[in-house]
Amino acid sequence: MRIQLRRKEEIGYIREAGRILAACHREIAKIIQPGITTSEIDARVEKFLEKNGAVPEQKGYKGFPYATCASVNDVVCHGFPDQRPLEAGDVVTIDMVVNKNGWLADSGWTYAVAEVSPKVRKLMEHTHEALFRGIEAARHGAALGDVGHAIEQVAEREGYGIVKSLVGHGIGRAIHEPPDVLNYGVPGRGLKLKEGMVITIEPVFTLGSTGAVFWGDDGWTISSADGSIGVQYEHTIAITREGPVILTD
């Protein structure tokens, strides 16, 4: 599949999906508290999207059975929603792809459940910082290596692991379109970004310094190999001549 350059009108359609997605995350933020289950969150997301004329794109994608990925603590990605009540001190990443009239937007966000430890709070703050460092670097004419390097510098500065097997990607009509957007890289190396490209940027950092992961028996759940907590923040952005534009804010 070749890289798609989207017209302004098409980016507007993706932005509408992103607007619904961002509104959904704001609703999630209101209900994250000890005692709620990720299954309850998943059900609320599905109802919210239906109310707004959208559908959860990943439900049924390659057999994935839920509207959201719900990843708790050492689960860094693609966790299944379940009936375990969240506890104070947990972190949970809710990741979803919203389909509005055939156009897609993708955003994952890590939430603290009540108070988390200072080192986990710092991990969240620095991963969030890395997301925006990556977005700032994602400019027309820049290289993908510039984006990855900006993210990687934050992890190296703080001693976090980067989950290198998880990457950002192009998006528009399909969940995963080219190019892959790595969370590490060499400045000036790699594909040049062009006006009209729509990509996700999604750093995943772990408290453990290796960032190594393993896949669970369900074929989806990805956990840190050392059992350390993982955090992810993700936006869908459009590349424009004036700079990157966040479509899921």
PDB file of C-alpha atoms in Angstrom:
ATOM      1  CA  MET A   1       0.000   0.000   0.000  1.00  0.00           C
ATOM      2  CA  ARG A   2       1.444   3.367  -0.966  1.00  0.00           C
ATOM      3  CA  ILE A   3       1.529   6.374   1.337  1.00  0.00           C
ATOM      4  CA  GLN A   4      -1.606   8.470   0.984  1.00  0.00           C
ATOM      5  CA  LEU A   5      -1.491  12.259   0.799  1.00  0.00           C
ATOM      6  CA  ARG A   6      -4.864  13.541   1.976  1.00  0.00           C
ATOM      7  CA  ARG A   7      -6.671  16.584   0.656  1.00  0.00           C
ATOM      8  CA  LYS A   8      -7.838  19.203   3.165  1.00  0.00           C
ATOM      9  CA  GLU A   9     -11.391  17.922   2.809  1.00  0.00           C
ATOM     10  CA  GLU A  10     -10.284  14.383   3.678  1.00  0.00           C
ATOM     11  CA  ILE A  11      -8.280  15.610   6.659  1.00  0.00           C
ATOM     12  CA  GLY A  12     -11.471  17.333   7.777  1.00  0.00           C
ATOM     13  CA  TYR A  13     -13.262  13.980   7.776  1.00  0.00           C
ATOM     14  CA  ILE A  14     -10.494  12.446   9.890  1.00  0.00           C
ATOM     15  CA  ARG A  15     -10.673  15.460  12.190  1.00  0.00           C
ATOM     16  CA  GLU A  16     -14.389  14.780  12.750  1.00  0.00           C
ATOM     17  CA  ALA A  17     -13.596  11.206  13.822  1.00  0.00           C
ATOM     18  CA  GLY A  18     -10.852  12.653  16.022  1.00  0.00           C
ATOM     19  CA  ARG A  19     -13.246  15.149  17.588  1.00  0.00           C
ATOM     20  CA  ILE A  20     -15.551  12.324  18.663  1.00  0.00           C
ATOM     21  CA  LEU A  21     -12.586  10.317  19.934  1.00  0.00           C
ATOM     22  CA  ALA A  22     -11.256  13.235  21.987  1.00  0.00           C
ATOM     23  CA  ALA A  23     -14.708  13.822  23.475  1.00  0.00           C
ATOM     24  CA  CYS A  24     -14.877  10.143  24.383  1.00  0.00           C
ATOM     25  CA  HIS A  25     -11.527  10.360  26.192  1.00  0.00           C
ATOM     26  CA  ARG A  26     -12.819  13.337  28.169  1.00  0.00           C
ATOM     27  CA  GLU A  27     -15.772  11.204  29.285  1.00  0.00           C
ATOM     28  CA  ILE A  28     -13.430   8.353  30.239  1.00  0.00           C
ATOM     29  CA  ALA A  29     -11.346  10.723  32.370  1.00  0.00           C
ATOM     30  CA  LYS A  30     -14.457  11.525  34.436  1.00  0.00           C
ATOM     31  CA  ILE A  31     -15.151   7.896  35.371  1.00  0.00           C
ATOM     32  CA  ILE A  32     -11.659   6.545  36.077  1.00  0.00           C
ATOM     33  CA  GLN A  33     -11.710   5.688  39.776  1.00  0.00           C
ATOM     34  CA  PRO A  34     -11.073   2.717  42.057  1.00  0.00           C
ATOM     35  CA  GLY A  35     -13.711   0.026  41.629  1.00  0.00           C
ATOM     36  CA  ILE A  36     -14.603   0.579  37.989  1.00  0.00           C
ATOM     37  CA  THR A  37     -13.746  -2.248  35.592  1.00  0.00           C
ATOM     38  CA  THR A  38     -12.265  -1.948  32.136  1.00  0.00           C
ATOM     39  CA  SER A  39     -15.270  -3.901  30.854  1.00  0.00           C
ATOM     40  CA  GLU A  40     -17.515  -1.115  32.136  1.00  0.00           C
ATOM     41  CA  ILE A  41     -15.313   1.479  30.422  1.00  0.00           C
ATOM     42  CA  ASP A  42     -15.438  -0.507  27.188  1.00  0.00           C
ATOM     43  CA  ALA A  43     -19.246  -0.681  27.280  1.00  0.00           C
ATOM     44  CA  ARG A  44     -19.516   3.055  27.928  1.00  0.00           C
ATOM     45  CA  VAL A  45     -17.202   3.812  25.027  1.00  0.00           C
ATOM     46  CA  GLU A  46     -19.283   1.722  22.664  1.00  0.00           C
ATOM     47  CA  LYS A  47     -22.482   3.510  23.758  1.00  0.00           C
ATOM     48  CA  PHE A  48     -20.822   6.931  23.448  1.00  0.00           C
ATOM     49  CA  LEU A  49     -19.645   6.222  19.911  1.00  0.00           C
ATOM     50  CA  GLU A  50     -23.045   4.897  18.877  1.00  0.00           C
ATOM     51  CA  LYS A  51     -24.699   8.046  20.259  1.00  0.00           C
ATOM     52  CA  ASN A  52     -22.320  10.141  18.129  1.00  0.00           C
ATOM     53  CA  GLY A  53     -22.848   8.207  14.898  1.00  0.00           C
ATOM     54  CA  ALA A  54     -19.481   6.456  15.018  1.00  0.00           C
ATOM     55  CA  VAL A  55     -18.262   2.893  15.488  1.00  0.00           C
ATOM     56  CA  PRO A  56     -15.213   1.317  17.184  1.00  0.00           C
ATOM     57  CA  GLU A  57     -13.053   0.302  14.236  1.00  0.00           C
ATOM     58  CA  GLN A  58     -10.897  -2.242  16.055  1.00  0.00           C
ATOM     59  CA  LYS A  59     -13.861  -4.316  17.225  1.00  0.00           C
ATOM     60  CA  GLY A  60     -13.620  -7.342  14.960  1.00  0.00           C
ATOM     61  CA  TYR A  61     -10.289  -6.209  13.464  1.00  0.00           C
ATOM     62  CA  LYS A  62      -8.350  -9.446  12.945  1.00  0.00           C
ATOM     63  CA  GLY A  63     -10.679 -10.963  15.529  1.00  0.00           C
ATOM     64  CA  PHE A  64     -10.160  -8.403  18.288  1.00  0.00           C
ATOM     65  CA  PRO A  65     -13.395  -8.628  20.303  1.00  0.00           C
ATOM     66  CA  TYR A  66     -13.674  -5.241  22.054  1.00  0.00           C
ATOM     67  CA  ALA A  67     -14.305  -1.565  21.339  1.00  0.00           C
ATOM     68  CA  THR A  68     -11.169  -0.556  23.244  1.00  0.00           C
ATOM     69  CA  CYS A  69      -7.765  -1.855  24.195  1.00  0.00           C
ATOM     70  CA  ALA A  70      -7.495  -1.583  27.993  1.00  0.00           C
ATOM     71  CA  SER A  71      -3.963  -2.095  29.289  1.00  0.00           C
ATOM     72  CA  VAL A  72      -3.333  -2.062  33.051  1.00  0.00           C
ATOM     73  CA  ASN A  73       0.048  -1.571  34.747  1.00  0.00           C
ATOM     74  CA  ASP A  74       2.607  -3.920  33.153  1.00  0.00           C
ATOM     75  CA  VAL A  75       0.334  -4.575  30.154  1.00  0.00           C
ATOM     76  CA  VAL A  76       1.691  -2.002  27.714  1.00  0.00           C
ATOM     77  CA  CYS A  77      -0.638  -2.527  24.745  1.00  0.00           C
ATOM     78  CA  HIS A  78      -3.660  -4.398  23.354  1.00  0.00           C
ATOM     79  CA  GLY A  79      -5.013  -5.497  26.726  1.00  0.00           C
ATOM     80  CA  PHE A  80      -8.488  -7.048  26.825  1.00  0.00           C
ATOM     81  CA  PRO A  81     -11.125  -5.289  28.941  1.00  0.00           C
ATOM     82  CA  ASP A  82     -12.093  -7.481  31.900  1.00  0.00           C
ATOM     83  CA  GLN A  83     -14.036  -7.611  35.153  1.00  0.00           C
ATOM     84  CA  ARG A  84     -11.168  -6.866  37.555  1.00  0.00           C
ATOM     85  CA  PRO A  85     -11.920  -3.667  39.475  1.00  0.00           C
ATOM     86  CA  LEU A  86      -9.227  -1.056  39.073  1.00  0.00           C
ATOM     87  CA  GLU A  87      -7.390  -0.185  42.278  1.00  0.00           C
ATOM     88  CA  ALA A  88      -5.850   3.018  43.573  1.00  0.00           C
ATOM     89  CA  GLY A  89      -2.298   3.232  42.267  1.00  0.00           C
ATOM     90  CA  ASP A  90      -3.037   1.444  38.990  1.00  0.00           C
ATOM     91  CA  VAL A  91      -2.515   3.012  35.607  1.00  0.00           C
ATOM     92  CA  VAL A  92      -4.722   2.078  32.672  1.00  0.00           C
ATOM     93  CA  THR A  93      -4.231   2.910  29.011  1.00  0.00           C
ATOM     94  CA  ILE A  94      -7.414   3.147  26.959  1.00  0.00           C
ATOM     95  CA  ASP A  95      -6.677   3.016  23.234  1.00  0.00           C
ATOM     96  CA  MET A  96      -9.303   3.172  20.502  1.00  0.00           C
ATOM     97  CA  VAL A  97      -9.824   3.779  16.805  1.00  0.00           C
ATOM     98  CA  VAL A  98     -12.997   5.664  15.870  1.00  0.00           C
ATOM     99  CA  ASN A  99     -14.688   5.239  12.492  1.00  0.00           C
ATOM    100  CA  LYS A 100     -16.918   8.115  11.394  1.00  0.00           C
ATOM    101  CA  ASN A 101     -18.362   7.571   7.914  1.00  0.00           C
ATOM    102  CA  GLY A 102     -15.397   5.445   6.870  1.00  0.00           C
ATOM    103  CA  TRP A 103     -12.691   7.825   8.109  1.00  0.00           C
ATOM    104  CA  LEU A 104     -10.547   6.826  11.080  1.00  0.00           C
ATOM    105  CA  ALA A 105      -8.773   8.474  13.991  1.00  0.00           C
ATOM    106  CA  ASP A 106      -6.661   6.761  16.656  1.00  0.00           C
ATOM    107  CA  SER A 107      -5.682   7.853  20.161  1.00  0.00           C
ATOM    108  CA  GLY A 108      -4.533   6.083  23.305  1.00  0.00           C
ATOM    109  CA  TRP A 109      -4.164   7.709  26.720  1.00  0.00           C
ATOM    110  CA  THR A 110      -2.859   6.519  30.072  1.00  0.00           C
ATOM    111  CA  TYR A 111      -4.915   7.373  33.144  1.00  0.00           C
ATOM    112  CA  ALA A 112      -3.920   7.257  36.801  1.00  0.00           C
ATOM    113  CA  VAL A 113      -6.386   5.536  39.114  1.00  0.00           C
ATOM    114  CA  ALA A 114      -6.510   7.836  42.156  1.00  0.00           C
ATOM    115  CA  GLU A 115      -2.985   8.540  43.410  1.00  0.00           C
ATOM    116  CA  VAL A 116      -0.044   6.745  41.820  1.00  0.00           C
ATOM    117  CA  SER A 117       3.521   6.585  43.083  1.00  0.00           C
ATOM    118  CA  PRO A 118       5.818   9.552  42.327  1.00  0.00           C
ATOM    119  CA  LYS A 119       7.956   7.496  39.951  1.00  0.00           C
ATOM    120  CA  VAL A 120       4.889   6.374  37.981  1.00  0.00           C
ATOM    121  CA  ARG A 121       3.600   9.956  37.873  1.00  0.00           C
ATOM    122  CA  LYS A 122       6.979  11.037  36.468  1.00  0.00           C
ATOM    123  CA  LEU A 123       6.825   8.239  33.880  1.00  0.00           C
ATOM    124  CA  MET A 124       3.426   9.526  32.773  1.00  0.00           C
ATOM    125  CA  GLU A 125       4.629  13.130  32.587  1.00  0.00           C
ATOM    126  CA  HIS A 126       7.741  12.282  30.603  1.00  0.00           C
ATOM    127  CA  THR A 127       5.951   9.962  28.152  1.00  0.00           C
ATOM    128  CA  HIS A 128       3.414  12.736  27.580  1.00  0.00           C
ATOM    129  CA  GLU A 129       6.322  15.133  27.008  1.00  0.00           C
ATOM    130  CA  ALA A 130       7.840  12.692  24.497  1.00  0.00           C
ATOM    131  CA  LEU A 131       4.578  12.590  22.539  1.00  0.00           C
ATOM    132  CA  PHE A 132       4.652  16.349  22.083  1.00  0.00           C
ATOM    133  CA  ARG A 133       8.371  16.400  21.308  1.00  0.00           C
ATOM    134  CA  GLY A 134       7.625  13.914  18.531  1.00  0.00           C
ATOM    135  CA  ILE A 135       4.697  15.972  17.265  1.00  0.00           C
ATOM    136  CA  GLU A 136       6.834  19.135  17.200  1.00  0.00           C
ATOM    137  CA  ALA A 137       9.401  17.321  15.049  1.00  0.00           C
ATOM    138  CA  ALA A 138       6.773  16.049  12.578  1.00  0.00           C
ATOM    139  CA  ARG A 139       7.014  18.849  10.010  1.00  0.00           C
ATOM    140  CA  HIS A 140       6.802  18.970   6.232  1.00  0.00           C
ATOM    141  CA  GLY A 141      10.281  18.152   4.931  1.00  0.00           C
ATOM    142  CA  ALA A 142      11.510  16.570   8.156  1.00  0.00           C
ATOM    143  CA  ALA A 143      12.548  12.917   8.290  1.00  0.00           C
ATOM    144  CA  LEU A 144      10.829  10.204  10.291  1.00  0.00           C
ATOM    145  CA  GLY A 145      14.162   9.773  12.063  1.00  0.00           C
ATOM    146  CA  ASP A 146      13.744  13.299  13.436  1.00  0.00           C
ATOM    147  CA  VAL A 147      10.449  12.280  15.055  1.00  0.00           C
ATOM    148  CA  GLY A 148      11.853   9.076  16.523  1.00  0.00           C
ATOM    149  CA  HIS A 149      14.970  10.827  17.790  1.00  0.00           C
ATOM    150  CA  ALA A 150      12.941  13.511  19.568  1.00  0.00           C
ATOM    151  CA  ILE A 151      10.992  10.790  21.398  1.00  0.00           C
ATOM    152  CA  GLU A 152      14.062   8.679  22.120  1.00  0.00           C
ATOM    153  CA  GLN A 153      15.933  11.590  23.692  1.00  0.00           C
ATOM    154  CA  VAL A 154      13.311  11.900  26.436  1.00  0.00           C
ATOM    155  CA  ALA A 155      13.492   8.190  27.286  1.00  0.00           C
ATOM    156  CA  GLU A 156      17.297   8.220  27.350  1.00  0.00           C
ATOM    157  CA  ARG A 157      17.397  11.345  29.511  1.00  0.00           C
ATOM    158  CA  GLU A 158      15.140   9.747  32.127  1.00  0.00           C
ATOM    159  CA  GLY A 159      16.402   6.148  31.900  1.00  0.00           C
ATOM    160  CA  TYR A 160      13.134   4.635  30.643  1.00  0.00           C
ATOM    161  CA  GLY A 161      12.732   1.725  28.291  1.00  0.00           C
ATOM    162  CA  ILE A 162      11.212   2.273  24.847  1.00  0.00           C
ATOM    163  CA  VAL A 163       8.917  -0.483  23.592  1.00  0.00           C
ATOM    164  CA  LYS A 164      10.497  -0.510  20.150  1.00  0.00           C
ATOM    165  CA  SER A 165       8.211  -3.164  18.696  1.00  0.00           C
ATOM    166  CA  LEU A 166       5.225  -0.800  19.010  1.00  0.00           C
ATOM    167  CA  VAL A 167       5.139   1.992  16.455  1.00  0.00           C
ATOM    168  CA  GLY A 168       2.982   4.775  15.116  1.00  0.00           C
ATOM    169  CA  HIS A 169       1.566   4.489  11.619  1.00  0.00           C
ATOM    170  CA  GLY A 170      -0.324   6.107   8.820  1.00  0.00           C
ATOM    171  CA  ILE A 171      -4.105   6.185   9.150  1.00  0.00           C
ATOM    172  CA  GLY A 172      -7.113   7.306   7.164  1.00  0.00           C
ATOM    173  CA  ARG A 173      -9.296   4.636   5.594  1.00  0.00           C
ATOM    174  CA  ALA A 174      -7.521   1.714   7.295  1.00  0.00           C
ATOM    175  CA  ILE A 175      -6.233   1.332  10.861  1.00  0.00           C
ATOM    176  CA  HIS A 176      -2.650   0.729   9.812  1.00  0.00           C
ATOM    177  CA  GLU A 177      -1.367   2.421   6.685  1.00  0.00           C
ATOM    178  CA  PRO A 178       2.244   3.206   5.779  1.00  0.00           C
ATOM    179  CA  PRO A 179       4.549   4.592   6.965  1.00  0.00           C
ATOM    180  CA  ASP A 180       5.616   3.092  10.302  1.00  0.00           C
ATOM    181  CA  VAL A 181       6.552   5.823  12.779  1.00  0.00           C
ATOM    182  CA  LEU A 182       9.274   4.523  15.099  1.00  0.00           C
ATOM    183  CA  ASN A 183       9.819   5.837  18.618  1.00  0.00           C
ATOM    184  CA  TYR A 184      13.576   6.006  18.084  1.00  0.00           C
ATOM    185  CA  GLY A 185      15.739   7.105  15.198  1.00  0.00           C
ATOM    186  CA  VAL A 186      18.638   9.038  13.730  1.00  0.00           C
ATOM    187  CA  PRO A 187      18.063  12.693  12.821  1.00  0.00           C
ATOM    188  CA  GLY A 188      17.753  13.224   9.071  1.00  0.00           C
ATOM    189  CA  ARG A 189      17.295   9.521   8.332  1.00  0.00           C
ATOM    190  CA  GLY A 190      14.240   7.855   6.896  1.00  0.00           C
ATOM    191  CA  LEU A 191      11.227   8.869   4.857  1.00  0.00           C
ATOM    192  CA  LYS A 192      10.609  12.579   4.421  1.00  0.00           C
ATOM    193  CA  LEU A 193       7.286  13.832   5.755  1.00  0.00           C
ATOM    194  CA  LYS A 194       5.042  15.615   3.270  1.00  0.00           C
ATOM    195  CA  GLU A 195       2.021  17.866   3.446  1.00  0.00           C
ATOM    196  CA  GLY A 196      -1.123  15.731   3.435  1.00  0.00           C
ATOM    197  CA  MET A 197       0.273  12.773   5.350  1.00  0.00           C
ATOM    198  CA  VAL A 198      -1.785  11.672   8.370  1.00  0.00           C
ATOM    199  CA  ILE A 199       0.048   9.628  10.986  1.00  0.00           C
ATOM    200  CA  THR A 200      -0.137   8.559  14.600  1.00  0.00           C
ATOM    201  CA  ILE A 201       2.650   9.274  17.052  1.00  0.00           C
ATOM    202  CA  GLU A 202       2.518   6.998  20.082  1.00  0.00           C
ATOM    203  CA  PRO A 203       5.501   6.585  22.415  1.00  0.00           C
ATOM    204  CA  VAL A 204       5.316   3.660  24.848  1.00  0.00           C
ATOM    205  CA  PHE A 205       7.797   3.873  27.747  1.00  0.00           C
ATOM    206  CA  THR A 206       8.408   1.482  30.635  1.00  0.00           C
ATOM    207  CA  LEU A 207       9.940   2.032  34.059  1.00  0.00           C
ATOM    208  CA  GLY A 208      12.275  -0.848  33.252  1.00  0.00           C
ATOM    209  CA  SER A 209      15.186   0.348  31.139  1.00  0.00           C
ATOM    210  CA  THR A 210      15.064  -2.324  28.411  1.00  0.00           C
ATOM    211  CA  GLY A 211      11.529  -1.849  27.107  1.00  0.00           C
ATOM    212  CA  ALA A 212      11.470  -5.556  26.276  1.00  0.00           C
ATOM    213  CA  VAL A 213       8.024  -7.160  26.002  1.00  0.00           C
ATOM    214  CA  PHE A 214       6.324 -10.508  25.508  1.00  0.00           C
ATOM    215  CA  TRP A 215       3.034 -11.481  23.884  1.00  0.00           C
ATOM    216  CA  GLY A 216       0.331 -13.225  25.893  1.00  0.00           C
ATOM    217  CA  ASP A 217      -1.400 -16.480  25.025  1.00  0.00           C
ATOM    218  CA  ASP A 218      -4.404 -14.614  23.607  1.00  0.00           C
ATOM    219  CA  GLY A 219      -2.215 -13.375  20.737  1.00  0.00           C
ATOM    220  CA  TRP A 220      -2.925  -9.716  21.548  1.00  0.00           C
ATOM    221  CA  THR A 221      -1.871  -8.710  25.057  1.00  0.00           C
ATOM    222  CA  ILE A 222       1.645  -7.256  25.202  1.00  0.00           C
ATOM    223  CA  SER A 223       3.326  -6.942  28.614  1.00  0.00           C
ATOM    224  CA  SER A 224       6.683  -5.671  29.794  1.00  0.00           C
ATOM    225  CA  ALA A 225       9.119  -8.558  30.112  1.00  0.00           C
ATOM    226  CA  ASP A 226      10.405  -7.328  33.471  1.00  0.00           C
ATOM    227  CA  GLY A 227       6.958  -6.649  34.948  1.00  0.00           C
ATOM    228  CA  SER A 228       7.506  -2.893  35.080  1.00  0.00           C
ATOM    229  CA  ILE A 229       4.693  -0.416  34.436  1.00  0.00           C
ATOM    230  CA  GLY A 230       4.215   0.869  30.903  1.00  0.00           C
ATOM    231  CA  VAL A 231       2.646   4.125  29.741  1.00  0.00           C
ATOM    232  CA  GLN A 232       1.438   5.278  26.316  1.00  0.00           C
ATOM    233  CA  TYR A 233       0.174   8.536  24.847  1.00  0.00           C
ATOM    234  CA  GLU A 234      -1.004   8.825  21.249  1.00  0.00           C
ATOM    235  CA  HIS A 235      -2.419  11.424  18.901  1.00  0.00           C
ATOM    236  CA  THR A 236      -3.376  11.343  15.233  1.00  0.00           C
ATOM    237  CA  ILE A 237      -1.802  14.288  13.403  1.00  0.00           C
ATOM    238  CA  ALA A 238      -1.810  15.805   9.926  1.00  0.00           C
ATOM    239  CA  ILE A 239       1.336  17.162   8.275  1.00  0.00           C
ATOM    240  CA  THR A 240       0.769  20.657   6.853  1.00  0.00           C
ATOM    241  CA  ARG A 241       3.005  23.385   5.450  1.00  0.00           C
ATOM    242  CA  GLU A 242       2.301  25.416   8.578  1.00  0.00           C
ATOM    243  CA  GLY A 243       3.272  22.592  10.929  1.00  0.00           C
ATOM    244  CA  PRO A 244       1.723  19.493  12.499  1.00  0.00           C
ATOM    245  CA  VAL A 245      -1.987  19.629  13.353  1.00  0.00           C
ATOM    246  CA  ILE A 246      -3.387  17.392  16.080  1.00  0.00           C
ATOM    247  CA  LEU A 247      -6.646  15.797  14.922  1.00  0.00           C
ATOM    248  CA  THR A 248      -7.506  14.023  18.207  1.00  0.00           C
ATOM    249  CA  ASP A 249      -7.058  16.915  20.655  1.00  0.00           C
TER     250      ASP A 249
END
